[in-house]
Tab-separated table of C-alpha atoms and ligand atoms in Angstrom:
chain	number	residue	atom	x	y	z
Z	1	UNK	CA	-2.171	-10.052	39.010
Z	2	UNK	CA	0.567	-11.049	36.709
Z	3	UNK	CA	0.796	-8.388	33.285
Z	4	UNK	CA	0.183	-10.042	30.019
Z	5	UNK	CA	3.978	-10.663	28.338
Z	6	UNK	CA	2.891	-9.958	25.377
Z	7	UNK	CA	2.069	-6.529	23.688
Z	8	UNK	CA	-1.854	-5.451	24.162
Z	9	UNK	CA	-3.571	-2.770	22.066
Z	10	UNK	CA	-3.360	-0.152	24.526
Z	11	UNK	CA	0.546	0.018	25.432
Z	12	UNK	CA	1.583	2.876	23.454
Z	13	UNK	CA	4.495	3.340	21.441
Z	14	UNK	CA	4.193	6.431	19.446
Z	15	UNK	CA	8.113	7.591	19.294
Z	16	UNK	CA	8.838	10.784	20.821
Z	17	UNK	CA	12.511	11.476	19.294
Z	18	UNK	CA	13.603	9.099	16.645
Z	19	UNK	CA	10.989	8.478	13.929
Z	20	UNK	CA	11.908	4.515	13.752
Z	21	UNK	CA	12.075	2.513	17.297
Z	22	UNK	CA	15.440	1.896	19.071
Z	23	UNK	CA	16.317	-1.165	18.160
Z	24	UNK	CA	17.113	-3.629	21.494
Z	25	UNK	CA	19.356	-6.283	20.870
Z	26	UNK	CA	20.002	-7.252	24.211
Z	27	UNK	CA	19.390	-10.785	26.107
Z	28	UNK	CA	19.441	-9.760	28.979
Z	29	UNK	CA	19.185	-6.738	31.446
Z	30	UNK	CA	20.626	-5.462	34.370
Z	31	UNK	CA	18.077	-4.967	37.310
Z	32	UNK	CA	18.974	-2.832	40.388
Z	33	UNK	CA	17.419	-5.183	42.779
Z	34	UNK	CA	17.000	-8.704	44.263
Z	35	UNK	CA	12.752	-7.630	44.540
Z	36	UNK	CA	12.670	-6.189	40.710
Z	37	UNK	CA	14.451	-9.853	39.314
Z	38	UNK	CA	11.756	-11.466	41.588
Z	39	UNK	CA	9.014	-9.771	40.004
Z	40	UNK	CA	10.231	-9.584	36.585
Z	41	UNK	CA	11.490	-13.611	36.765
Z	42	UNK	CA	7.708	-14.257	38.065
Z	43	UNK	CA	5.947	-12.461	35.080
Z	44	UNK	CA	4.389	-9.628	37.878
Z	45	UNK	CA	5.781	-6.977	36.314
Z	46	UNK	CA	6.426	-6.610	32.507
Z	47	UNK	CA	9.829	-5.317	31.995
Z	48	UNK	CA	12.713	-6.135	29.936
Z	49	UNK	CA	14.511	-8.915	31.561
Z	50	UNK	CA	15.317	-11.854	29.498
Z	51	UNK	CA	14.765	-11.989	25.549
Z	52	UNK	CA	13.003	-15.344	25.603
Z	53	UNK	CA	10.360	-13.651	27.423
Z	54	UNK	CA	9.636	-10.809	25.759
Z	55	UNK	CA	11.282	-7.429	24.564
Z	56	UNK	CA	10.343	-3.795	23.633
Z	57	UNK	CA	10.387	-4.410	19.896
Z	58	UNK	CA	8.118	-7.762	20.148
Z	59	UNK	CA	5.823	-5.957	22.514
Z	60	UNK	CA	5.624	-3.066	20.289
Z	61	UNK	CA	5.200	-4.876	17.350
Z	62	UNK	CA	2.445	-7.685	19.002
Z	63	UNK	CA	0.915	-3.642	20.315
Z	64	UNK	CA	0.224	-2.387	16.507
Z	65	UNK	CA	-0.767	-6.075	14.988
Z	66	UNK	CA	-3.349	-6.186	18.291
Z	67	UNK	CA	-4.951	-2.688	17.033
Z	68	UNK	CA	-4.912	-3.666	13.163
Z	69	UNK	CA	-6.978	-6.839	13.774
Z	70	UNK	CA	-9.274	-5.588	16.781
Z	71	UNK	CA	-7.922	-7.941	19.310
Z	72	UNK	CA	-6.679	-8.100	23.390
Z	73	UNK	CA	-3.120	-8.564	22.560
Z	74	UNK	CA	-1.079	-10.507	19.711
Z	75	UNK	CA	1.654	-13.015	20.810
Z	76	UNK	CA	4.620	-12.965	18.126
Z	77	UNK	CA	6.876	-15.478	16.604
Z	78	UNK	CA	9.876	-16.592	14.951
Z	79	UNK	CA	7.402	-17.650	11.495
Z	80	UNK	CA	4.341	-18.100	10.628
Z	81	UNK	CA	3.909	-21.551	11.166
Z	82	UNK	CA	5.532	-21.545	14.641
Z	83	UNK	CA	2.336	-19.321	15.386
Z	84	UNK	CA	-0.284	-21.587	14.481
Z	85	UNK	CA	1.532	-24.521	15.648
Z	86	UNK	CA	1.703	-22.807	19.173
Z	87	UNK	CA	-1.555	-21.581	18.563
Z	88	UNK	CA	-3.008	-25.276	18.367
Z	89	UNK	CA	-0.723	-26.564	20.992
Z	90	UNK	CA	-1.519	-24.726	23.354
Z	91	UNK	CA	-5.282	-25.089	23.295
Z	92	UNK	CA	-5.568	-28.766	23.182
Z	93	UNK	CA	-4.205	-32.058	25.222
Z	94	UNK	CA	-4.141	-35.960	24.394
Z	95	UNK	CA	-7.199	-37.582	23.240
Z	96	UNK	CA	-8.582	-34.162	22.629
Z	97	UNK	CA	-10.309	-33.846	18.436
Z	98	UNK	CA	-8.762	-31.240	16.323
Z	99	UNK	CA	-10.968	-30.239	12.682
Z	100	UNK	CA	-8.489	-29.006	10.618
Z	101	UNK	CA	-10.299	-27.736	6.720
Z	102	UNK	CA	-9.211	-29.698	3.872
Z	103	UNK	CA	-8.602	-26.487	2.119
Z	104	UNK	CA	-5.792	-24.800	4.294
Z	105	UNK	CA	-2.037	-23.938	4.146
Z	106	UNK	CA	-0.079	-27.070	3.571
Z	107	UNK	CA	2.004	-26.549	6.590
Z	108	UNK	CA	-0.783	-26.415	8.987
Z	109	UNK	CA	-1.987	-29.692	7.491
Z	110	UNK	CA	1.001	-31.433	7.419
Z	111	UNK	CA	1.864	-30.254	11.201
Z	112	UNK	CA	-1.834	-31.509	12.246
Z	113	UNK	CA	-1.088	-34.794	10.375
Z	114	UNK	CA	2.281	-35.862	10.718
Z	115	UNK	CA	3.177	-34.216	14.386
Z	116	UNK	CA	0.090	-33.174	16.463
Z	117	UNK	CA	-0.774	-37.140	15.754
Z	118	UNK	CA	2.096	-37.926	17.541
Z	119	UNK	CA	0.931	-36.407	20.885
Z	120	UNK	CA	-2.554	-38.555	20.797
Z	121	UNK	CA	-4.816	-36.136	19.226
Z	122	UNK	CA	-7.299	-36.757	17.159
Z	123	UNK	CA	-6.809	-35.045	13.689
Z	124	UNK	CA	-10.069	-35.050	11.335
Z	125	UNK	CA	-10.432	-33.339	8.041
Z	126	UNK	CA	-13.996	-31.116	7.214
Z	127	UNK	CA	-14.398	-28.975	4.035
Z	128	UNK	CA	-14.846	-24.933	4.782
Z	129	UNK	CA	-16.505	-24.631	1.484
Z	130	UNK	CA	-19.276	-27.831	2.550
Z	131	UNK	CA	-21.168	-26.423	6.189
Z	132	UNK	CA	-23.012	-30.063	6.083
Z	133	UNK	CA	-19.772	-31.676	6.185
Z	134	UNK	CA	-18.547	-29.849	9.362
Z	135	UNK	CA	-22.150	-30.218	11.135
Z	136	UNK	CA	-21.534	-33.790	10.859
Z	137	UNK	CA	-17.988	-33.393	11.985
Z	138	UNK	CA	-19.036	-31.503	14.722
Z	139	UNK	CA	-21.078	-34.273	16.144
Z	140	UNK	CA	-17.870	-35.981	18.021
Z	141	UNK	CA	-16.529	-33.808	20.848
Z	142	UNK	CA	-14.447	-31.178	19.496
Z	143	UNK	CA	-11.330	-29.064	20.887
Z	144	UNK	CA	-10.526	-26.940	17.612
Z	145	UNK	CA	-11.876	-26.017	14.518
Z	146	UNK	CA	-9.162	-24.656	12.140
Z	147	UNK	CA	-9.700	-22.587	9.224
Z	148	UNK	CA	-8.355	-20.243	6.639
Z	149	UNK	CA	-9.780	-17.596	3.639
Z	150	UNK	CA	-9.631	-16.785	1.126
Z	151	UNK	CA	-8.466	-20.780	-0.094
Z	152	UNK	CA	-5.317	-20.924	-1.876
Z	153	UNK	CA	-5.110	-20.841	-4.841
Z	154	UNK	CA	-8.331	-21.304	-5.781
Z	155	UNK	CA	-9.536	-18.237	-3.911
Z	156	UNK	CA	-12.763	-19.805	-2.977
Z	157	UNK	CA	-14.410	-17.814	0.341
Z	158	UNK	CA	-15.099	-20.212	3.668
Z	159	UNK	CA	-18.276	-18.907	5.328
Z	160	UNK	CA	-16.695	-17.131	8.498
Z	161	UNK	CA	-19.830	-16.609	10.224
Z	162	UNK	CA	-21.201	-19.526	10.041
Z	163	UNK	CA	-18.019	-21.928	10.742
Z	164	UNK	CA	-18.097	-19.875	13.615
Z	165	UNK	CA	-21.613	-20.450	14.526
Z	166	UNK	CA	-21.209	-24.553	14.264
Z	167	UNK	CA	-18.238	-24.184	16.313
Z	168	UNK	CA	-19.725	-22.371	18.825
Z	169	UNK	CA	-22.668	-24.281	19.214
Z	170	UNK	CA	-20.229	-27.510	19.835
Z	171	UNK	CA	-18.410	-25.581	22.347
Z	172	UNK	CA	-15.223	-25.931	19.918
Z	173	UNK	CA	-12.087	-23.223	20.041
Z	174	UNK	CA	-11.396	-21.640	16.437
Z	175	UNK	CA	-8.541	-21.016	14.777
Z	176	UNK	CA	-8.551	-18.664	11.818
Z	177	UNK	CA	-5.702	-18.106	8.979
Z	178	UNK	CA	-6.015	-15.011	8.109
Z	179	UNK	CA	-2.397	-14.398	6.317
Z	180	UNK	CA	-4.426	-14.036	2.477
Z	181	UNK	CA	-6.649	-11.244	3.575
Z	182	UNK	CA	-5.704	-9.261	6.711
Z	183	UNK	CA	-7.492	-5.807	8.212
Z	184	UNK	CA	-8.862	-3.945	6.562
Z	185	UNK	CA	-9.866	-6.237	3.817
Z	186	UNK	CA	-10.913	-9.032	6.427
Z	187	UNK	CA	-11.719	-8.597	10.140
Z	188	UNK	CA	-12.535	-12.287	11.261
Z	189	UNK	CA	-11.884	-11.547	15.320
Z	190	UNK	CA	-14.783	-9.150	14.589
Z	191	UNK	CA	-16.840	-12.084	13.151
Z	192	UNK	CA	-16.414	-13.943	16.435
Z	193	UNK	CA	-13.596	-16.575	15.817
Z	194	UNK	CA	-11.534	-17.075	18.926
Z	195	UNK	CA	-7.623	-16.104	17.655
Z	196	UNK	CA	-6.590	-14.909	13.940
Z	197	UNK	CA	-3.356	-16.684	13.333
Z	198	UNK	CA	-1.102	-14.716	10.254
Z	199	UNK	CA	2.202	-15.509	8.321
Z	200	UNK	CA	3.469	-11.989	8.903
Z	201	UNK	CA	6.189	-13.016	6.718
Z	202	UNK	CA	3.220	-11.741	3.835
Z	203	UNK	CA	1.660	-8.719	4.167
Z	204	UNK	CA	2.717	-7.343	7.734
Z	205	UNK	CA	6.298	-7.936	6.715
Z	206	UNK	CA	5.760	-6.953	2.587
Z	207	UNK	CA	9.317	-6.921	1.939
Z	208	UNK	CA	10.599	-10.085	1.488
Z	209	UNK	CA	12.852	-9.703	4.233
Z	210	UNK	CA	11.293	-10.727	7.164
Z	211	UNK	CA	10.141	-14.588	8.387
Z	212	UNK	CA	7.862	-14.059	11.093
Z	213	UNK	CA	4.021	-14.598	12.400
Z	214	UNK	CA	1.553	-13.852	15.099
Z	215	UNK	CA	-1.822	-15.136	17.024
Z	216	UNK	CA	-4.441	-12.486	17.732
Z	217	UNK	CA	-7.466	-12.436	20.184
Z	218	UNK	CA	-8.700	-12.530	23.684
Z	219	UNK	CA	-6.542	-12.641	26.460
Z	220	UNK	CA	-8.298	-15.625	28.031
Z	221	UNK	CA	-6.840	-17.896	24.392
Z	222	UNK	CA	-3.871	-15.577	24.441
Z	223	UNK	CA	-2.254	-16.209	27.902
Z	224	UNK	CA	-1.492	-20.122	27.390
Z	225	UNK	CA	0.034	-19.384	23.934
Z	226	UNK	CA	2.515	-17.219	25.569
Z	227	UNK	CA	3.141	-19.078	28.924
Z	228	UNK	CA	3.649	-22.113	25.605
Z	229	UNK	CA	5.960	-19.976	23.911
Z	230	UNK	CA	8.043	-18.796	26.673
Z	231	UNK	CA	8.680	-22.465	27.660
Z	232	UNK	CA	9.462	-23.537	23.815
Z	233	UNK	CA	11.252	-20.557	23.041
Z	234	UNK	CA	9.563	-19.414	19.404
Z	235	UNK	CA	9.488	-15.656	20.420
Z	236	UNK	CA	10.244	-13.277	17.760
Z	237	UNK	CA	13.724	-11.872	17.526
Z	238	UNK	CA	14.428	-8.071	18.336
Z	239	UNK	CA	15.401	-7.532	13.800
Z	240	UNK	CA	12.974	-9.005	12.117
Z	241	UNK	CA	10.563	-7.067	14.916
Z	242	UNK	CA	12.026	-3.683	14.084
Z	243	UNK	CA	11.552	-4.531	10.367
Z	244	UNK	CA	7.837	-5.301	10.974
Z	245	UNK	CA	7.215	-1.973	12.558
Z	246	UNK	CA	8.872	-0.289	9.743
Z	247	UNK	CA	6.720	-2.131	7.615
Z	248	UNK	CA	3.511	-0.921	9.557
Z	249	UNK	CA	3.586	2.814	7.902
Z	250	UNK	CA	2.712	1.680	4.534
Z	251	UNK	CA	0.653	-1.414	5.389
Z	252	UNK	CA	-3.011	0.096	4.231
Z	253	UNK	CA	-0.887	2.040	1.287
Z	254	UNK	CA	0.544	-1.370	0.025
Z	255	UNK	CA	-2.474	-3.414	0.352
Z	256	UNK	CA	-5.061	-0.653	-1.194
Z	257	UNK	CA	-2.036	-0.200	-4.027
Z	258	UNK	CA	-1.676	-3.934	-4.852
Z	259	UNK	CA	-5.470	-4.443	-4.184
Z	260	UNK	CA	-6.969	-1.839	-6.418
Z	261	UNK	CA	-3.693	-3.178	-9.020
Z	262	UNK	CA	-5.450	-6.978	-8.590
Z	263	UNK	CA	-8.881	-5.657	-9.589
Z	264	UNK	CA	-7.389	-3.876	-12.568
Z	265	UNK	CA	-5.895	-6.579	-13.677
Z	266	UNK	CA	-8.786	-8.894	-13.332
Z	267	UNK	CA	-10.684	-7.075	-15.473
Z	268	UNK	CA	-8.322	-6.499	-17.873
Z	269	UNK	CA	-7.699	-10.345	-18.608
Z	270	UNK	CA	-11.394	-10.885	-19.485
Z	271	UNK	CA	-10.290	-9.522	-23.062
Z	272	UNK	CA	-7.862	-12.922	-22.580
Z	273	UNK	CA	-10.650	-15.372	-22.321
Z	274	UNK	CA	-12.534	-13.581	-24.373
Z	275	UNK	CA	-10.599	-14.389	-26.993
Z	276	UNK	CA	-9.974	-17.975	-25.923
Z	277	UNK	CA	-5.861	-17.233	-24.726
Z	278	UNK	CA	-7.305	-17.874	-20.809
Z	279	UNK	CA	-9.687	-20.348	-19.841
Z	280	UNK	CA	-10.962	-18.647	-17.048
Z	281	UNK	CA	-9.584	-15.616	-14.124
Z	282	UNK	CA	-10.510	-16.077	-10.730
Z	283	UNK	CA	-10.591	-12.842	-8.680
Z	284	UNK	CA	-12.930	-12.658	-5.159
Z	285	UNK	CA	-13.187	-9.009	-6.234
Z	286	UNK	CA	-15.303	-10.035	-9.890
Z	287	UNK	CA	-18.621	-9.805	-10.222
Z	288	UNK	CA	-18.639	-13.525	-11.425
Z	289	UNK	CA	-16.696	-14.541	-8.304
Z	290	UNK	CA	-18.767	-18.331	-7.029
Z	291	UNK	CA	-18.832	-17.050	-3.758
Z	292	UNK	CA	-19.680	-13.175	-4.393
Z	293	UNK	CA	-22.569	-12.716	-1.324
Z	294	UNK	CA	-19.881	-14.187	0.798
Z	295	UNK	CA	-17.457	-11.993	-0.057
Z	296	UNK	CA	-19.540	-8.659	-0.258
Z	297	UNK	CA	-20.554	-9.602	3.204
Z	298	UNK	CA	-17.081	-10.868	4.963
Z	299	UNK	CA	-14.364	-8.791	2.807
Z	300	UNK	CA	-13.528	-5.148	2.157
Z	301	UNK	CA	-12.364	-5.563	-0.958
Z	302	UNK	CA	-11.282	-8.510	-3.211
Z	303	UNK	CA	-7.908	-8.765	-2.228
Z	304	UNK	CA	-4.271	-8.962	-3.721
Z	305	UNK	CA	-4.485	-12.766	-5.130
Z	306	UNK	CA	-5.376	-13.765	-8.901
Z	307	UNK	CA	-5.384	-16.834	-10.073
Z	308	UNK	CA	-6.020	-17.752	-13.783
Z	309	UNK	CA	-6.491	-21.291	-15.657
Z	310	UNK	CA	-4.388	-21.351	-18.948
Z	311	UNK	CA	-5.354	-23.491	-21.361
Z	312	UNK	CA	-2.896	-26.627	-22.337
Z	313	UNK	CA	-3.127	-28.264	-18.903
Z	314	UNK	CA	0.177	-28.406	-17.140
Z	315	UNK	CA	2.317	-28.020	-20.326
Z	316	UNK	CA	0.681	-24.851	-20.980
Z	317	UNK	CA	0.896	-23.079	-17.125
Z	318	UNK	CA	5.092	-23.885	-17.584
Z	319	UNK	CA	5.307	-22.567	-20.309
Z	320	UNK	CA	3.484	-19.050	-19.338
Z	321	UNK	CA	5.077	-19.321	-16.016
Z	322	UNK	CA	8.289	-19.122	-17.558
Z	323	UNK	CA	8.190	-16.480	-19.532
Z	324	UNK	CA	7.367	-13.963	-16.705
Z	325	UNK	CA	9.321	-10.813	-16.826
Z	326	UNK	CA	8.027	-8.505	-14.408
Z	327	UNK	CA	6.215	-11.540	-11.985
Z	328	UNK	CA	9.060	-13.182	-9.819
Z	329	UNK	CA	8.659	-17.060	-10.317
Z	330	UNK	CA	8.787	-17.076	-6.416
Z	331	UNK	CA	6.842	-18.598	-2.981
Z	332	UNK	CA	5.102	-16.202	-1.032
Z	333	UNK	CA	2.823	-13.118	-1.308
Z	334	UNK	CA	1.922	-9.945	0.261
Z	335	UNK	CA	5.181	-8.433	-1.087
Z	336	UNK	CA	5.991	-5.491	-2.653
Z	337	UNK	CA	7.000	-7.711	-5.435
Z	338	UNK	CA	4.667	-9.435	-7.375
Z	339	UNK	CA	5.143	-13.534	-7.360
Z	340	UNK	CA	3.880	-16.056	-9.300
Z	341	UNK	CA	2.625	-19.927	-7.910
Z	342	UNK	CA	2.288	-22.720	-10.101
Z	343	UNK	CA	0.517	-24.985	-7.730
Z	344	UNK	CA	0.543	-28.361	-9.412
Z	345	UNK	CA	4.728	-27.788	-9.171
Z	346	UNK	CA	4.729	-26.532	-5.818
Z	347	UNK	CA	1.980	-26.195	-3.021
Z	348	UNK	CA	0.020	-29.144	-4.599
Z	349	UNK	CA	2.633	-31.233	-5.972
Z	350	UNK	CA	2.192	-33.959	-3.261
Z	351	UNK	CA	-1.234	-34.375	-4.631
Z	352	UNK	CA	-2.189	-36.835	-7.203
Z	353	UNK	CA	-3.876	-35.008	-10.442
Z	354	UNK	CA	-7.081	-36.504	-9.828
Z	355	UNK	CA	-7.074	-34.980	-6.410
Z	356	UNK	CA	-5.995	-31.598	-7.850
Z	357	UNK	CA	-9.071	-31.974	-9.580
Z	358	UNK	CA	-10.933	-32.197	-6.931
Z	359	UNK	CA	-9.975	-29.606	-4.913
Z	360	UNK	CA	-11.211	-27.276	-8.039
Z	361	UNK	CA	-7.015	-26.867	-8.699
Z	362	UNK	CA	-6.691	-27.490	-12.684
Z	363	UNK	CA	-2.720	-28.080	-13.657
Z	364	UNK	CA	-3.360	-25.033	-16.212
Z	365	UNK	CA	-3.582	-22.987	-12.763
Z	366	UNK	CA	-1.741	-20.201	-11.799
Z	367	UNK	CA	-1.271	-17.999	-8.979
Z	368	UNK	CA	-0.385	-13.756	-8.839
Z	369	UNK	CA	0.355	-12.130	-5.746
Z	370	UNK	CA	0.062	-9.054	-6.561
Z	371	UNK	CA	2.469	-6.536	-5.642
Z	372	UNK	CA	3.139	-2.859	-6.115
Z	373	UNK	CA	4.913	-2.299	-9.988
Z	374	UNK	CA	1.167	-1.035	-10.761
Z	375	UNK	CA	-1.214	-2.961	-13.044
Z	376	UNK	CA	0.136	-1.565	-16.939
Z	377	UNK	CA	3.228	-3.216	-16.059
Z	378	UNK	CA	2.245	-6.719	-14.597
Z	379	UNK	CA	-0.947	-6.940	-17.104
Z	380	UNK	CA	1.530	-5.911	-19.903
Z	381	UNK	CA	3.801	-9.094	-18.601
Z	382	UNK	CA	0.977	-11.625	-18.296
Z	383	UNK	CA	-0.096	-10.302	-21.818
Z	384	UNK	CA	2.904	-11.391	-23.367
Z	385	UNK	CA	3.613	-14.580	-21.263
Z	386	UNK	CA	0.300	-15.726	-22.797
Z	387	UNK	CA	2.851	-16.181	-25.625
D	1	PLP	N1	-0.449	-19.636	6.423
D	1	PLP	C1	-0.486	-19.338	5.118
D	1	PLP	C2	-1.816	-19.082	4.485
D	1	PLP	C3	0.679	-19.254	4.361
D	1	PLP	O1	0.610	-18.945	3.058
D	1	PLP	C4	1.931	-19.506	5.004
D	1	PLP	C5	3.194	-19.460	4.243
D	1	PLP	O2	3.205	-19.427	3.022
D	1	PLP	C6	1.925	-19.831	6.362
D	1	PLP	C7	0.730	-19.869	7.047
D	1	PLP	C8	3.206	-20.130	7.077
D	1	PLP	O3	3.922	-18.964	7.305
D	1	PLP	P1	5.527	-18.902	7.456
D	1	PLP	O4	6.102	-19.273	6.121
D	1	PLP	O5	5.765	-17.500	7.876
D	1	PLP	O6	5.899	-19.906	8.497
């Protein structure tokens, strides 16, 4: 039986000696014999032997993202969307039907439409927030069904359970984006979707130093995503791998920090449109929240994302945006810094107003990703870039 090449949840890699991993730049390694090369070339034994297969600080690294999000194994990447492009690659074939949710990470949907197109599959759009539309949806043949939640930016919750339930029942594969929200504060392998793709360029990383991403789950979904990525070449390198598992100590510390910060400040800008300076705040955490059984049932908290609606349309989110201080005018999230997203200039852009509107995104919309300079500090700044 060939070994998974990929790290699994129960290779373990507690140092004994140096507190941080070796780091292991090497290519390639020597082997003593003509037998080891022909089980290491043939993927019998798992071994170092040739970076574009696998090293010691992807396996260890795939080995503590496995554990976090309750899964087989994790195979790791370059970025984030490399995952979830290998992810859907290899689990589908021409003329096969791919659902990918309106309301997902523009990168996924412009892959889906502008490249997996390309290779004669079927690309069809559902809404996660509208089950009826995906029942109907699901009434074609279906390979995938491809998801994400918390919805950026409006921070509307997708119904995991239930997706999961339609897509079971039509014998369709899902895919879950679960780079806004990851363990503890959302375990959606435990809610029964088939692989958990993340951007662990966000939280996993949390330093703004580190592109790089990973698909979780079973090994039966897991083994063609690797045998994919050892033929495309997308592995993660040895650096960016040793700065994820330095990252790893303070994961839960960073997230309950800039989680427990995001509630705080939440509440605290209800005194804002209260007095008319906000329009409205939009925190999964509040009690006012559209979606609040959904979250209370599918999330451990209410996250590290705020987003807020100034008013003065467009004009008026620049002009806030601007003035941040403390909030980095930056892409991204799940960084120790905090970062600010005006969608209608960035993620959105490509849309029309009119479909802004929509999709629930007003132009006086902006995004917080929290970070770690503690909630006096960032309210203090949003406080005074209310102007
Ligand atoms: N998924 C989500 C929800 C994201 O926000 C991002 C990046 O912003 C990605 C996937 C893509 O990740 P990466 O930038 O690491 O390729």
């Amino acid at each position: 039986m060939n070994e998974p090449l990929y790290g699994t949840q129960n290779a373990h890699c507690t140092p004994l000696g140096p507190l941080s991993a070796p780091l292991h730049r090497a290519t390639t390694v020597a082997q003593p014999d003509a037998e080891t090369v022909r089980l290491l070339g043939t993927g019998q034994r798992k071994g170092e032997f040739y970076q574009r297969v696998g090293h010691p600080n992807c396996w260890q690294f795939e080995s503590l993202a496995a554990a976090r999000e309750g899964a087989d194994g994790a195979v790791a990447f370059g970025s984030g969307m490399a995952a979830m492009s290998a992810a859907i690659l290899a689990h589908v074939r021409a003329f096969d039907r791919v659902l990918i949710a309106q309301e997902i990470y523009g990168g996924t949907s412009a892959f889906a439409l502008q490249d997996l197109v390309r290779f004669g599959v079927t690309v069809d759009r559902f809404s996660s927030l509208d089950l009826a539309s995906l029942k109907t949806a699901l009434n074609k043949p279906t390979a995938l069904v491809v998801f994400e939640s918390p919805i950026n930016p409006t921070l509307r919750v997708a119904d995991i359970d239930a997706i999961v339930a339609l897509a079971r029942a039509a014998k369709a594969k899902t895919i879950f984006d679960g780079t806004f929200a990851p363990p503890p504060i959302q375990r959606a392998l435990d809610q029964g979707v088939d692989m958990v793709v993340h951007s662990a360029t966000k939280f996993y990383g949390g330093h703004s130093d580190v592109l790089a991403g990973f698909v979780a789950g079973a090994h039966a979904s897991l083994l063609p995503i690797e045998a994919f990525r050892r033929r495309t070449g997308g592995i993660l390198a040895p650096d960016p791998a040793w700065l994820l598992l330095r990252s790893f100590a303070t994961l839960d510390l960073r997230i309950a920090a800039a989680q427990s910060a995001a509630a705080e400040i939440a509440l605290g800008l209800r005194a804002e449109v209260a007095s008319g300076r906000l329009q409205t705040v939009i925190y999964p955490g509040a009690a006012d929240h559209p979606d609040r059984a959904l979250v209370l049932r599918q999330m451990g908290g209410g996250g590290t994302m705020l987003s807020f609606v100034v008013p003065g349309g467009l004009i008026g989110a620049k002009a806030v945006f601007n003035r941040f201080e403390v909030i980095a005018r930056a892409p991204s999230l799940g960084s120790v810094e905090s970062l600010a997203s005006l969608p209608a200039y960035s993620t959105h852009a490509p849309l029309t107003p009119q479909q802004r509107n929509e999709a629930g995104i007003e132009d006086g919309l902006l995004r917080i990703a929290v970070g770690l300079e503690g909630a006096p500090r960032l309210l203090a700044d949003i406080r005074h870039s209310l102007g």
